C-alpha cells in the first residue's frame, strides 16, 4: 500500500472534519475509531463506512477491513492522479451502535494540552498523534464550524506591501492576542464563487509544516476576501540584497522542504518567487501564496497585468506543467542573488524561453560551483531534465546546508533589519 499522506474526511451530522494522515500504513482501526469518537462524543460509534465506486456503503469494523478500505482508496487516488485530478479525500461515515461497547480496548491514553491558537485551554486529544492524524479533530471541528477570526476582531496596523492581487497588512487579532498578516483582495464575484473559494481554501487548514506559512482563517466582507496568516517579522526575500551563500543555502533548504511538503499533498505552488519566501528573526523561512484555490487564482488573474518573470517556459508557452515548473522558479528565484541579478535572470529567462536552449552556466566568483550547478539544473529548458523532488533534496548544495542551523538565518535577518532601521532613521540624504 502507498505510504504517502492521505486526507480522511469524517462525515458527521454537524459537518465534515478533515485530518491528514502522514503514514496510512501505520493507522489502525481502533485509533481511527477514537478519532471519530472525539469529534462525535455524543454518539456511540462502533464502526464506520465508506463508499465504493458505485456508491455502495461498505462497513469497516476491524484492522483487515480498514486495510482493504485504504488499499481501495489508494487505487482510486492513483487513478484520479493519472487523469490529472487532485485526489478527493477519503470519506468515511461513522455508524452509531446501540450499546456503548468496549471503548478503547487497547488502553490508548488521551493526553490533553493547551490549545496554542487561543486563550482557552481547549482539551486536544493526542491519542492519535503518533499515527499522524496531525491536526486534532477537536481543533479542526472548531476551525471548520466557526473559523477562528472575525473581521471585527482585527485591528489593522501598517501596510506591509502591495502585490498584483491585493494588499497585505500587519494586523492584531484581539481575541487571539496575536499579530497577523492579512491579505485583502478585492474580488467582484458571485456568492457562489465566494463559497467555492472558501471551500477550496479549506485545504490550507491541513497544511502543517515549519516551512509553510500558517493559515488561520479567511472570510469575505462585501466584495473583498481577507486571508489571515502568520506574520513574518523579516518580510519577504525580495527586499534583501546580496544574500551571502551560507545564508542562502539554509534558505534554499527550507524552500525545497516547503515545496516537497506541498507536493506531497499534491499541491503545486505555482507562484514560487522571492516575494513569496518569508523570513523571521527566529531564522525560520516559510513559503506563502501557493495556489490552492483555482477559483481565487482565476478571479485574480482577470485583473492581473504583466507577465510573471519567474514562470517556467512551458507555462509561458501554455503547455501542460507540473512540479518541474515549480523547480524552475526555485532556480530563477535564487539566481536573483547574483550581482545585477534582476537583469541577468530576466534576460536568461527570455533567452531560454525563446530559443529552447538551456541557460549558459554562470560562474560568478562569489558563489560556489555547487550553487551554480543547483541553479543551472533547476533552470534546464526541458522540465524532465530538471531535478525531481527527491533529487532536489539530494543535491550537494542542499545537502551541504541541510544542518538545521537556523541561527545563521536569524542573525542575518536581525542584522539586515537593524541596518534598514538605521538607514530609515538617517532619512533621505
Ligand atoms: P504578487 O501579488 O505578484 O504575488 P507579492 O508577493 O509581492 O506579489 P503580496 O503577496 O500581496 O505581493 O505581498 C506583498 C508584500 O507583503 C510581500 O512582498 C511581503 O513583503 C509582504 N508580506 C506578505 N505576506 C507576509 C507575511 N505573512 N508576513 C510579513 N510580510 C508579508
Ligand atoms: Mg505574495
Coordinates of C-alpha atoms and ligand atoms in Angstrom, one line a residue:
X1 CA 0.0 0.0 0.0
X2 CA 1.1 3.6 -0.6
X3 CA 2.9 5.2 2.3
X4 CA 2.2 8.8 1.2
X5 CA 0.0 11.1 3.2
X6 CA -3.8 11.0 2.7
X7 CA -6.6 13.1 4.0
X8 CA -9.5 11.4 5.8
X9 CA -12.8 13.3 5.9
X10 CA -15.0 12.2 8.7
X11 CA -18.7 13.0 7.8
X12 CA -20.6 13.9 10.9
X13 CA -24.1 15.4 11.3
X14 CA -22.6 18.7 12.3
X15 CA -20.2 18.9 9.3
X16 CA -17.1 17.4 7.8
X17 CA -13.9 17.0 9.8
X18 CA -10.7 16.6 7.8
X19 CA -7.5 15.1 9.1
X20 CA -4.2 14.4 7.3
X21 CA -2.6 11.0 7.9
X22 CA 1.1 11.0 7.1
X23 CA 1.6 7.3 7.1
X24 CA -1.6 5.4 6.4
X25 CA 0.1 2.1 6.7
X26 CA 0.5 2.7 10.4
X27 CA -3.1 3.6 11.0
X28 CA -5.2 1.0 12.8
X29 CA -8.9 0.7 13.2
X30 CA -9.0 1.5 16.9
X31 CA -7.1 4.7 16.5
X32 CA -9.4 5.9 13.8
X33 CA -12.4 5.0 16.0
X34 CA -11.0 7.0 18.9
X35 CA -10.6 10.0 16.5
X36 CA -14.2 9.7 15.3
X37 CA -15.4 9.5 18.9
X38 CA -13.5 12.7 19.7
X39 CA -15.5 14.6 17.1
X40 CA -18.8 12.8 17.9
X41 CA -18.6 12.4 21.7
X42 CA -22.4 12.2 22.0
X43 CA -22.7 9.2 19.7
X44 CA -21.6 5.6 20.4
X45 CA -19.7 4.9 17.3
X46 CA -18.6 1.3 16.8
X47 CA -17.8 1.2 13.1
X48 CA -17.8 3.3 10.1
X49 CA -18.5 3.0 6.4
X50 CA -17.0 4.2 3.1
X51 CA -18.4 4.3 -0.4
X52 CA -17.2 2.1 -3.2
X53 CA -17.1 3.2 -6.9
X54 CA -20.8 2.6 -7.4
X55 CA -21.8 4.3 -4.2
X56 CA -22.5 1.2 -2.1
X57 CA -21.6 1.6 1.6
X58 CA -19.0 -0.8 2.9
X59 CA -18.6 -1.3 6.7
X60 CA -15.3 -1.2 8.5
X61 CA -15.1 -2.9 11.9
X62 CA -11.5 -4.3 12.0
X63 CA -7.9 -3.7 11.0
X64 CA -8.3 -6.1 8.0
X65 CA -11.4 -4.2 6.7
X66 CA -9.5 -0.9 7.3
X67 CA -6.6 -2.2 5.2
X68 CA -9.0 -3.1 2.4
X69 CA -10.5 0.3 2.5
X70 CA -7.1 2.1 2.4
X71 CA -5.9 -0.1 -0.5
X72 CA -9.2 0.6 -2.4
X73 CA -8.7 4.4 -1.7
X74 CA -5.1 4.4 -2.8
X75 CA -6.1 2.8 -6.1
X76 CA -8.8 5.4 -6.6
X77 CA -6.3 8.1 -5.7
X78 CA -3.8 6.9 -8.3
X79 CA -6.4 6.8 -11.0
X80 CA -7.5 10.3 -10.2
X81 CA -4.0 11.4 -10.4
X82 CA -3.4 9.7 -13.7
X83 CA -6.3 11.6 -15.0
X84 CA -4.7 14.9 -13.9
X85 CA -7.0 15.4 -10.9
X86 CA -6.2 16.2 -7.3
X87 CA -7.4 13.2 -5.3
X88 CA -10.6 13.6 -3.2
X89 CA -10.2 13.0 0.5
X90 CA -11.2 9.5 1.8
X91 CA -14.7 10.0 3.1
X92 CA -15.9 7.9 6.0
X93 CA -19.4 7.8 7.5
X94 CA -19.4 6.9 11.3
X95 CA -22.0 4.3 12.3
X96 CA -23.5 4.6 15.8
X97 CA -24.2 1.4 17.6
X98 CA -26.9 0.7 20.2
X99 CA -24.6 -0.2 23.1
X100 CA -21.5 1.7 24.3
X101 CA -19.5 -1.5 23.7
X102 CA -15.9 -1.8 24.8
X103 CA -14.3 1.6 24.3
X104 CA -10.6 1.9 23.9
X105 CA -9.9 -1.7 24.4
X106 CA -6.3 -1.2 23.7
X107 CA -6.0 1.2 26.6
X108 CA -4.8 4.1 24.5
X109 CA -4.2 7.2 26.6
X110 CA -5.8 10.6 25.8
X111 CA -3.4 13.4 26.7
X112 CA -4.6 17.0 26.8
X113 CA -2.5 20.1 26.2
X114 CA -3.4 23.7 26.0
X115 CA -4.6 24.9 22.6
X116 CA -2.0 27.4 21.4
X117 CA -4.4 29.0 18.9
X118 CA -6.4 30.9 21.6
X119 CA -6.5 31.5 25.3
X120 CA -9.0 29.0 26.5
X121 CA -7.5 25.7 27.4
X122 CA -9.3 23.5 25.0
X123 CA -8.7 19.8 25.5
X124 CA -7.0 18.4 22.5
X125 CA -6.8 14.7 22.2
X126 CA -3.3 13.5 21.4
X127 CA -4.0 9.8 21.4
X128 CA -3.6 9.5 17.6
X129 CA -0.7 11.9 17.2
X130 CA 1.8 9.0 16.8
X131 CA -0.2 7.8 13.9
X132 CA -0.1 11.3 12.5
X133 CA -3.7 12.4 12.4
X134 CA -1.9 15.7 12.6
X135 CA -4.4 18.4 13.5
X136 CA -6.5 17.2 16.3
X137 CA -10.1 16.6 15.3
X138 CA -11.4 18.9 18.1
X139 CA -9.2 21.7 16.7
X140 CA -10.4 21.0 13.2
X141 CA -14.0 21.0 14.4
X142 CA -13.6 24.4 16.0
X143 CA -11.9 25.7 12.9
X144 CA -14.4 24.3 10.4
X145 CA -17.5 25.2 12.2
X146 CA -16.6 28.8 13.0
X147 CA -13.3 29.9 11.6
X148 CA -11.0 31.4 14.2
X149 CA -11.1 35.0 13.2
X150 CA -13.9 37.6 12.6
X151 CA -13.4 40.8 10.8
X152 CA -14.4 43.0 13.8
X153 CA -11.7 41.4 15.9
X154 CA -8.9 42.5 13.6
X155 CA -7.1 45.9 14.2
X156 CA -5.2 46.8 11.1
X157 CA -1.7 48.3 11.6
X158 CA 0.7 49.2 8.9
X159 CA 0.6 48.1 5.2
X160 CA 3.3 45.5 4.5
X161 CA 3.2 45.5 0.8
X162 CA 1.1 45.5 -2.3
X163 CA 1.1 42.9 -5.0
X164 CA -0.8 42.3 -8.2
X165 CA -3.8 40.8 -6.4
X166 CA -4.2 42.8 -3.2
X167 CA -2.7 44.5 -0.2
X168 CA -1.0 42.9 2.8
X169 CA -1.4 44.5 6.3
X170 CA 0.1 43.8 9.6
X171 CA -2.8 43.4 12.0
X172 CA -3.6 42.5 15.6
X173 CA -6.2 39.8 16.4
X174 CA -7.7 41.0 19.6
X175 CA -9.2 37.7 20.8
X176 CA -6.2 35.5 19.8
X177 CA -3.8 38.2 21.1
X178 CA -1.5 37.7 18.2
X179 CA -0.1 39.6 15.3
X180 CA -1.2 38.5 11.9
X181 CA -0.6 39.3 8.2
X182 CA -3.9 39.9 6.5
X183 CA -4.0 39.9 2.7
X184 CA -7.0 41.8 1.4
X185 CA -8.0 41.1 -2.2
X186 CA -10.9 42.9 -3.9
X187 CA -12.9 40.4 -5.9
X188 CA -16.1 41.2 -7.8
X189 CA -17.6 37.7 -7.9
X190 CA -20.8 35.9 -7.2
X191 CA -21.7 34.5 -3.8
X192 CA -21.5 31.0 -5.4
X193 CA -17.9 31.7 -6.4
X194 CA -17.1 33.1 -3.0
X195 CA -18.4 29.8 -1.5
X196 CA -16.3 27.8 -3.9
X197 CA -13.2 29.8 -3.0
X198 CA -13.8 29.3 0.7
X199 CA -14.2 25.5 0.3
X200 CA -11.0 25.4 -1.9
X201 CA -9.1 27.2 0.8
X202 CA -10.0 24.6 3.4
X203 CA -7.0 22.6 2.4
X204 CA -4.9 25.3 4.0
X205 CA -6.1 24.2 7.4
X206 CA -4.4 20.9 6.8
X207 CA -1.0 22.4 5.8
X208 CA 1.2 21.8 8.8
X209 CA 4.9 22.3 8.1
X210 CA 7.5 24.5 9.6
X211 CA 8.3 25.6 6.0
X212 CA 4.8 26.8 5.1
X213 CA 3.2 29.9 6.5
X214 CA 0.4 29.1 9.0
X215 CA -3.0 29.8 7.7
X216 CA -5.5 31.0 10.4
X217 CA -8.7 32.0 8.6
X218 CA -10.3 33.6 5.5
X219 CA -13.5 35.5 5.2
X220 CA -15.4 37.6 2.8
X221 CA -16.7 41.1 3.7
X222 CA -18.7 42.6 0.8
X223 CA -16.5 42.2 -2.3
X224 CA -13.2 41.6 -0.5
X225 CA -11.6 38.4 0.7
X226 CA -9.3 38.7 3.7
X227 CA -6.8 35.9 4.2
X228 CA -5.2 35.8 7.7
X229 CA -1.8 34.1 8.1
X230 CA 1.1 34.1 10.4
X231 CA 3.1 37.4 10.4
X232 CA 6.8 37.0 9.5
X233 CA 8.8 39.9 11.0
X234 CA 11.6 39.7 8.5
X235 CA 9.3 40.1 5.5
X236 CA 10.0 38.6 2.1
X237 CA 13.3 37.8 0.4
X238 CA 12.8 40.3 -2.5
X239 CA 13.9 43.2 -0.3
X240 CA 17.1 41.6 0.8
X241 CA 20.1 42.4 -1.3
X242 CA 23.1 40.2 -1.9
X243 CA 22.4 37.3 0.4
X244 CA 25.6 35.5 1.3
X245 CA 25.8 31.9 0.2
X246 CA 25.9 30.4 3.6
X247 CA 22.6 32.1 4.4
X248 CA 21.1 31.5 1.0
X249 CA 22.0 27.8 1.4
X250 CA 19.9 27.4 4.5
X251 CA 17.1 29.4 2.9
X252 CA 17.2 27.1 -0.1
X253 CA 17.0 24.1 2.1
X254 CA 13.8 25.4 3.7
X255 CA 12.3 26.3 0.3
X256 CA 13.0 22.9 -1.0
X257 CA 11.5 21.3 2.1
X258 CA 8.4 23.5 1.9
X259 CA 7.8 22.6 -1.7
X260 CA 8.4 18.9 -1.1
X261 CA 5.8 19.1 1.6
X262 CA 3.3 20.8 -0.7
X263 CA 4.0 18.4 -3.5
X264 CA 3.4 15.5 -1.0
X265 CA -0.1 17.0 -0.6
X266 CA -0.4 17.2 -4.4
X267 CA -0.3 21.0 -4.3
X268 CA 1.7 22.8 -6.8
X269 CA 2.9 26.1 -5.5
X270 CA 2.6 27.9 -8.9
X271 CA 4.0 31.2 -7.7
X272 CA 7.5 30.5 -6.3
X273 CA 9.4 33.8 -6.2
X274 CA 11.4 35.8 -3.7
X275 CA 8.3 37.8 -2.6
X276 CA 6.6 34.6 -1.6
X277 CA 9.5 33.4 0.6
X278 CA 9.2 34.9 4.0
X279 CA 11.8 35.0 6.8
X280 CA 11.7 35.9 10.5
X281 CA 14.1 36.9 13.2
X282 CA 13.9 33.3 14.6
X283 CA 15.6 32.2 11.4
X284 CA 12.6 30.5 10.0
X285 CA 11.9 30.5 6.3
X286 CA 8.4 29.9 5.0
X287 CA 6.6 29.8 1.7
X288 CA 3.3 31.7 1.2
X289 CA 0.8 32.4 -1.6
X290 CA 0.6 29.0 -3.1
X291 CA -2.3 28.4 -5.5
X292 CA -4.7 26.1 -3.7
X293 CA -7.8 27.7 -4.9
X294 CA -8.2 27.6 -8.7
X295 CA -11.2 29.9 -8.5
X296 CA -9.2 32.5 -6.5
X297 CA -6.3 32.3 -8.9
X298 CA -8.7 32.7 -11.8
X299 CA -10.5 35.6 -10.3
X300 CA -7.3 37.4 -9.5
X301 CA -5.9 36.6 -13.0
X302 CA -8.7 38.7 -14.5
X303 CA -7.2 41.8 -13.0
X304 CA -3.6 40.7 -13.4
X305 CA -1.3 42.8 -15.6
X306 CA 2.1 41.9 -16.9
X307 CA 4.0 38.6 -17.0
X308 CA 5.5 36.6 -14.2
X309 CA 9.2 36.7 -14.7
X310 CA 9.6 33.5 -12.6
X311 CA 7.3 31.3 -14.6
X312 CA 8.8 28.2 -16.3
X313 CA 9.0 28.3 -20.2
X314 CA 6.4 25.5 -20.5
X315 CA 3.9 27.6 -18.6
X316 CA 4.6 30.8 -20.5
X317 CA 4.0 28.9 -23.8
X318 CA 0.8 27.4 -22.4
X319 CA 1.9 23.8 -22.3
X320 CA 1.0 21.4 -19.5
X321 CA 3.1 21.8 -16.5
X322 CA 3.7 20.2 -13.1
X323 CA 6.1 20.0 -10.2
X324 CA 9.0 20.8 -12.6
X325 CA 7.6 24.3 -13.2
X326 CA 8.0 25.0 -9.5
X327 CA 11.6 23.7 -9.7
X328 CA 12.3 26.2 -12.5
X329 CA 11.0 29.0 -10.4
X330 CA 13.2 28.0 -7.5
X331 CA 16.3 28.2 -9.8
X332 CA 15.4 31.6 -11.2
X333 CA 14.4 33.0 -7.7
X334 CA 17.8 32.1 -6.3
X335 CA 19.6 33.4 -9.4
X336 CA 18.4 36.8 -8.3
X337 CA 21.1 36.7 -5.7
X338 CA 23.8 37.2 -8.3
X339 CA 25.1 40.7 -8.7
X340 CA 23.0 42.6 -11.3
X341 CA 20.6 39.7 -10.7
X342 CA 17.3 41.2 -11.8
X343 CA 18.7 41.9 -15.2
X344 CA 20.6 38.7 -15.6
X345 CA 17.7 36.5 -14.6
X346 CA 15.3 38.4 -16.8
X347 CA 17.5 38.1 -19.8
X348 CA 18.2 34.5 -19.2
X349 CA 14.6 33.6 -18.8
X350 CA 13.8 35.4 -22.1
X351 CA 16.7 33.6 -23.8
X352 CA 15.6 30.1 -22.5
X353 CA 12.0 30.7 -23.4
X354 CA 12.7 31.9 -26.9
X355 CA 15.5 29.6 -28.0
X356 CA 14.7 26.2 -26.4
X357 CA 18.2 26.1 -25.1
X358 CA 19.4 25.6 -21.5
X359 CA 20.7 28.7 -19.9
X360 CA 24.5 29.1 -20.1
X361 CA 26.3 28.1 -16.9
X362 CA 27.3 31.2 -15.0
X363 CA 30.5 31.3 -13.0
X364 CA 30.3 34.2 -10.7
X365 CA 33.2 34.4 -8.4
X366 CA 31.5 34.8 -5.1
X367 CA 29.3 31.7 -5.5
X368 CA 30.4 28.1 -5.3
X369 CA 30.2 25.6 -8.1
X370 CA 27.6 23.6 -6.2
X371 CA 25.3 26.6 -6.0
X372 CA 25.7 27.5 -9.7
X373 CA 25.1 23.8 -10.6
X374 CA 22.0 23.8 -8.4
X375 CA 20.5 26.8 -10.2
X376 CA 21.6 25.6 -13.6
X377 CA 19.9 22.2 -13.1
X378 CA 16.7 23.8 -11.9
X379 CA 16.6 26.0 -15.0
X380 CA 17.0 23.3 -17.6
X381 CA 14.8 24.2 -20.6
X382 CA 13.1 20.8 -20.6
X383 CA 11.1 20.1 -17.5
X384 CA 12.0 16.4 -17.2
X385 CA 15.7 17.3 -17.1
X386 CA 15.2 19.4 -14.0
X387 CA 15.8 17.6 -10.7
X388 CA 12.8 15.6 -9.4
X389 CA 11.7 16.3 -5.8
X390 CA 13.9 13.6 -4.3
X391 CA 16.9 14.6 -6.3
X392 CA 16.4 18.2 -5.2
X393 CA 16.9 17.3 -1.6
X394 CA 19.9 15.2 -2.5
X395 CA 21.6 17.9 -4.5
X396 CA 25.1 18.6 -3.0
X397 CA 24.2 22.3 -2.5
X398 CA 21.2 21.4 -0.4
X399 CA 22.9 18.5 1.4
X400 CA 25.7 20.9 2.4
X401 CA 23.4 23.3 4.1
X402 CA 20.8 20.9 5.5
X403 CA 22.2 21.2 9.0
X404 CA 19.2 22.7 10.8
X405 CA 21.2 25.8 11.7
X406 CA 18.5 28.5 12.0
X407 CA 20.9 30.7 13.9
X408 CA 22.7 31.7 10.7
X409 CA 19.5 33.0 9.1
X410 CA 18.3 34.5 12.3
X411 CA 21.5 36.6 12.8
X412 CA 21.5 37.7 9.2
X413 CA 17.8 38.8 9.3
X414 CA 18.4 40.7 12.6
X415 CA 21.4 42.4 11.1
X416 CA 19.7 43.5 7.9
X417 CA 16.7 44.8 9.8
X418 CA 18.9 46.8 12.1
X419 CA 20.7 48.3 9.1
X420 CA 17.4 49.1 7.5
X421 CA 16.2 50.8 10.7
X422 CA 19.4 52.8 10.9
X423 CA 19.1 54.0 7.3
X424 CA 15.5 55.0 7.9
X425 CA 16.5 56.9 11.0
X426 CA 19.0 58.9 8.9
X427 CA 16.3 59.8 6.4
X428 CA 16.8 60.8 2.8
X429 CA 20.2 62.3 2.0
Ligands
LIG1 P1 2.2 39.1 -6.2 O1 0.9 39.8 -5.9 O2 2.6 39.2 -7.7 O3 2.2 37.7 -5.7 P2 3.8 40.0 -4.0 O4 4.0 38.6 -3.5 O5 4.9 40.9 -3.8 O6 3.3 39.9 -5.5 P3 1.7 40.2 -2.0 O7 1.6 38.7 -1.9 O8 0.5 41.0 -2.0 O9 2.5 40.6 -3.3 O10 2.6 40.6 -0.8 C1 3.0 42.0 -0.6 C2 4.2 42.0 0.4 O11 3.6 41.8 1.7 C3 5.2 40.9 0.2 O12 6.2 41.3 -0.8 C4 5.8 40.8 1.6 O13 6.9 41.7 1.7 C5 4.6 41.2 2.5 N1 4.1 40.0 3.1 C6 3.2 39.1 2.6 N2 2.8 38.2 3.5 C7 3.5 38.5 4.6 C8 3.6 37.8 5.9 N3 2.9 36.7 6.2 N4 4.4 38.4 6.9 C9 5.1 39.5 6.6 N5 5.1 40.1 5.4 C10 4.3 39.6 4.4
LIG2 MG1 2.9 37.2 -2.4

